[in-house]
Tab-separated table of C-alpha atoms in Angstrom:
chain	number	residue	atom	x	y	z
A	1	UNK	CA	-53.437	32.796	-214.792
A	2	UNK	CA	-53.304	36.483	-215.404
A	3	UNK	CA	-54.997	38.958	-213.077
A	4	UNK	CA	-57.153	39.894	-216.071
A	5	UNK	CA	-58.873	36.510	-215.914
A	6	UNK	CA	-59.561	36.740	-212.187
A	7	UNK	CA	-61.076	40.206	-212.692
A	8	UNK	CA	-63.169	39.052	-215.659
A	9	UNK	CA	-64.555	36.194	-213.552
A	10	UNK	CA	-65.426	38.601	-210.746
A	11	UNK	CA	-67.045	41.061	-213.159
A	12	UNK	CA	-69.196	38.318	-214.697
A	13	UNK	CA	-70.645	37.829	-211.226
A	14	UNK	CA	-71.424	41.541	-210.728
A	15	UNK	CA	-70.694	44.827	-212.506
A	16	UNK	CA	-68.403	46.913	-210.310
A	17	UNK	CA	-66.357	50.051	-210.024
A	18	UNK	CA	-62.636	49.564	-209.531
A	19	UNK	CA	-63.041	50.368	-205.838
A	20	UNK	CA	-65.954	47.958	-205.337
A	21	UNK	CA	-64.179	45.277	-207.327
A	22	UNK	CA	-61.030	45.628	-205.199
A	23	UNK	CA	-63.084	45.342	-201.985
A	24	UNK	CA	-65.012	42.303	-203.263
A	25	UNK	CA	-61.812	40.778	-204.571
A	26	UNK	CA	-60.264	40.961	-201.082
A	27	UNK	CA	-63.201	38.951	-199.686
A	28	UNK	CA	-63.489	36.257	-202.370
A	29	UNK	CA	-61.058	35.611	-205.210
A	30	UNK	CA	-58.381	37.387	-203.185
A	31	UNK	CA	-58.115	34.301	-200.984
A	32	UNK	CA	-56.811	32.442	-204.045
A	33	UNK	CA	-55.169	35.178	-206.099
A	34	UNK	CA	-53.349	38.208	-204.638
A	35	UNK	CA	-53.544	41.676	-206.124
A	36	UNK	CA	-53.159	45.179	-204.742
A	37	UNK	CA	-55.790	47.805	-205.403
A	38	UNK	CA	-53.298	49.649	-207.626
A	39	UNK	CA	-52.734	46.499	-209.712
A	40	UNK	CA	-56.483	46.053	-210.112
A	41	UNK	CA	-56.910	49.635	-211.382
A	42	UNK	CA	-53.983	49.269	-213.831
A	43	UNK	CA	-55.309	45.982	-215.178
A	44	UNK	CA	-58.859	47.364	-215.510
A	45	UNK	CA	-57.465	50.205	-217.627
A	46	UNK	CA	-55.578	47.715	-219.810
A	47	UNK	CA	-58.672	45.491	-220.118
A	48	UNK	CA	-60.708	48.539	-221.174
A	49	UNK	CA	-58.081	49.356	-223.834
A	50	UNK	CA	-58.214	45.719	-225.060
A	51	UNK	CA	-62.004	45.878	-225.290
A	52	UNK	CA	-62.541	43.127	-222.687
A	53	UNK	CA	-64.667	45.377	-220.456
A	54	UNK	CA	-67.076	48.243	-220.961
A	55	UNK	CA	-66.824	51.199	-218.624
A	56	UNK	CA	-69.829	53.375	-217.841
A	57	UNK	CA	-69.243	56.666	-216.052
A	58	UNK	CA	-71.657	57.091	-213.152
A	59	UNK	CA	-72.013	60.553	-211.569
A	60	UNK	CA	-71.798	60.725	-207.790
A	61	UNK	CA	-72.971	63.514	-205.538
A	62	UNK	CA	-70.147	65.271	-203.711
A	63	UNK	CA	-67.510	62.900	-205.103
A	64	UNK	CA	-65.784	62.361	-208.413
A	65	UNK	CA	-67.649	60.314	-211.013
A	66	UNK	CA	-66.908	56.598	-210.925
A	67	UNK	CA	-66.519	54.043	-213.689
A	68	UNK	CA	-68.590	50.866	-213.463
A	69	UNK	CA	-67.160	47.970	-215.441
A	70	UNK	CA	-68.992	45.117	-217.143
A	71	UNK	CA	-67.589	42.293	-219.255
A	72	UNK	CA	-67.855	42.888	-223.002
A	73	UNK	CA	-68.459	40.229	-225.657
A	74	UNK	CA	-64.700	40.230	-226.316
A	75	UNK	CA	-64.075	39.706	-222.586
A	76	UNK	CA	-66.504	36.769	-222.513
A	77	UNK	CA	-64.767	35.288	-225.556
A	78	UNK	CA	-61.424	35.638	-223.757
A	79	UNK	CA	-62.843	33.852	-220.696
A	80	UNK	CA	-64.157	31.013	-222.877
A	81	UNK	CA	-60.728	30.700	-224.534
A	82	UNK	CA	-58.911	30.821	-221.193
A	83	UNK	CA	-61.211	28.295	-219.462
A	84	UNK	CA	-60.575	25.792	-222.278
A	85	UNK	CA	-56.789	26.293	-222.110
A	86	UNK	CA	-54.892	23.652	-220.086
A	87	UNK	CA	-53.663	24.967	-216.738
A	88	UNK	CA	-50.083	24.226	-215.721
A	89	UNK	CA	-49.393	22.606	-212.394
A	90	UNK	CA	-48.219	25.434	-210.154
A	91	UNK	CA	-45.067	24.710	-208.175
A	92	UNK	CA	-45.669	24.815	-204.441
A	93	UNK	CA	-43.770	27.667	-202.848
A	94	UNK	CA	-43.600	27.324	-199.107
A	95	UNK	CA	-40.951	29.234	-197.189
A	96	UNK	CA	-41.832	27.367	-194.007
A	97	UNK	CA	-41.016	24.074	-195.751
A	98	UNK	CA	-37.590	25.364	-196.753
A	99	UNK	CA	-36.949	26.499	-193.177
A	100	UNK	CA	-37.868	23.013	-191.938
A	101	UNK	CA	-35.317	21.495	-194.318
A	102	UNK	CA	-32.672	23.635	-192.607
A	103	UNK	CA	-33.914	23.123	-189.031
A	104	UNK	CA	-30.718	21.387	-187.885
A	105	UNK	CA	-28.775	24.560	-188.690
A	106	UNK	CA	-30.942	26.934	-186.702
A	107	UNK	CA	-32.929	27.621	-183.577
A	108	UNK	CA	-35.446	24.744	-183.389
A	109	UNK	CA	-37.542	26.331	-180.580
A	110	UNK	CA	-37.907	29.473	-182.739
A	111	UNK	CA	-38.930	27.264	-185.681
A	112	UNK	CA	-41.504	25.496	-183.487
A	113	UNK	CA	-42.947	28.908	-182.579
A	114	UNK	CA	-43.081	29.815	-186.281
A	115	UNK	CA	-44.888	26.568	-187.170
A	116	UNK	CA	-47.393	27.276	-184.358
A	117	UNK	CA	-47.950	30.771	-185.765
A	118	UNK	CA	-48.601	29.371	-189.249
A	119	UNK	CA	-50.897	26.709	-187.825
A	120	UNK	CA	-52.926	29.347	-185.975
A	121	UNK	CA	-53.233	31.516	-189.097
A	122	UNK	CA	-54.364	28.585	-191.227
A	123	UNK	CA	-56.793	27.439	-188.515
A	124	UNK	CA	-58.251	30.963	-188.442
A	125	UNK	CA	-58.651	30.961	-192.233
A	126	UNK	CA	-60.236	27.488	-192.057
A	127	UNK	CA	-62.759	28.781	-189.503
A	128	UNK	CA	-63.510	31.732	-191.793
A	129	UNK	CA	-64.048	29.456	-194.807
A	130	UNK	CA	-66.289	27.138	-192.784
A	131	UNK	CA	-68.333	30.149	-191.647
A	132	UNK	CA	-68.730	31.206	-195.316
A	133	UNK	CA	-69.802	27.656	-196.159
A	134	UNK	CA	-72.378	27.529	-193.370
A	135	UNK	CA	-73.782	31.004	-194.107
A	136	UNK	CA	-73.719	31.050	-197.914
A	137	UNK	CA	-74.201	27.382	-198.828
A	138	UNK	CA	-76.515	25.707	-196.278
A	139	UNK	CA	-77.804	23.173	-198.845
A	140	UNK	CA	-74.819	22.387	-201.099
A	141	UNK	CA	-76.489	19.353	-202.690
A	142	UNK	CA	-79.093	21.690	-204.245
A	143	UNK	CA	-76.567	24.081	-205.828
A	144	UNK	CA	-76.273	24.519	-209.589
A	145	UNK	CA	-74.469	26.840	-211.998
A	146	UNK	CA	-72.366	29.713	-210.670
A	147	UNK	CA	-73.332	29.092	-207.017
A	148	UNK	CA	-72.149	25.472	-207.319
A	149	UNK	CA	-68.898	26.626	-208.926
A	150	UNK	CA	-68.261	29.160	-206.159
A	151	UNK	CA	-69.021	26.502	-203.543
A	152	UNK	CA	-66.579	24.062	-205.145
A	153	UNK	CA	-63.800	26.665	-205.017
A	154	UNK	CA	-64.604	27.299	-201.357
A	155	UNK	CA	-64.480	23.539	-200.681
A	156	UNK	CA	-61.041	23.474	-202.304
A	157	UNK	CA	-59.922	26.221	-199.941
A	158	UNK	CA	-61.338	24.332	-196.959
A	159	UNK	CA	-59.497	21.158	-197.980
A	160	UNK	CA	-56.208	23.042	-198.436
A	161	UNK	CA	-56.506	24.705	-195.023
A	162	UNK	CA	-57.464	21.418	-193.330
A	163	UNK	CA	-54.407	19.809	-194.899
A	164	UNK	CA	-52.106	22.627	-193.825
A	165	UNK	CA	-53.377	22.568	-190.236
A	166	UNK	CA	-52.921	18.774	-190.117
A	167	UNK	CA	-49.413	19.101	-191.570
A	168	UNK	CA	-48.466	21.746	-188.977
A	169	UNK	CA	-49.729	19.463	-186.199
A	170	UNK	CA	-47.626	16.622	-187.624
A	171	UNK	CA	-44.554	18.871	-187.841
A	172	UNK	CA	-45.004	20.131	-184.275
A	173	UNK	CA	-45.353	16.589	-182.908
A	174	UNK	CA	-42.273	15.412	-184.810
A	175	UNK	CA	-40.127	18.405	-183.773
A	176	UNK	CA	-41.123	18.003	-180.131
A	177	UNK	CA	-40.287	14.260	-180.225
A	178	UNK	CA	-36.969	14.992	-181.929
A	179	UNK	CA	-36.096	17.675	-179.373
A	180	UNK	CA	-36.945	15.337	-176.480
A	181	UNK	CA	-34.805	12.524	-177.996
A	182	UNK	CA	-31.891	14.886	-178.554
A	183	UNK	CA	-32.030	16.132	-174.995
A	184	UNK	CA	-32.308	12.558	-173.620
A	185	UNK	CA	-29.263	11.403	-175.587
A	186	UNK	CA	-26.999	14.281	-174.504
A	187	UNK	CA	-24.420	13.400	-171.851
A	188	UNK	CA	-25.571	14.662	-168.443
A	189	UNK	CA	-22.648	17.038	-168.054
A	190	UNK	CA	-23.266	18.751	-171.412
A	191	UNK	CA	-26.756	20.134	-170.516
A	192	UNK	CA	-26.860	23.454	-168.766
């Protein structure tokens, strides 16, 4: 997926300036697709040049004029084309997983602390997603159209975070058991 497609999706939900889009992006699609504010502005300019968005200049009092972007017919056609295109399976990139593979070569207590840190971050994100779900989607069985689609993406995020927290708990239990076994099997004179 190109950043262009993520921005087009966001702009179909609400016309926005680059600044407003970047702020909204951080609180929604940004959980699933990373982009800096500078990248968003560069891509908006490119999308404007391609005719995928329309930009309307809006005067502001005491500040420079801002551009508000909407999706053009060409941008909607690009979204239709992109949605129909098969999506490749993305390879999972997980630095923590690679570190676990090498655990025997390093400082296992430091690795345990790192797994705990990741677990806490994912648990925090899970709590955030569940709060969004409770606040924004109190009756999910009644949802249709764009609200249903947004809810389904949020549910995907919840499931991913639940899985990651469970995996971290499994890793922590296994590393603690392994450490205890290793210490129990060491000759008494070798422990200090």
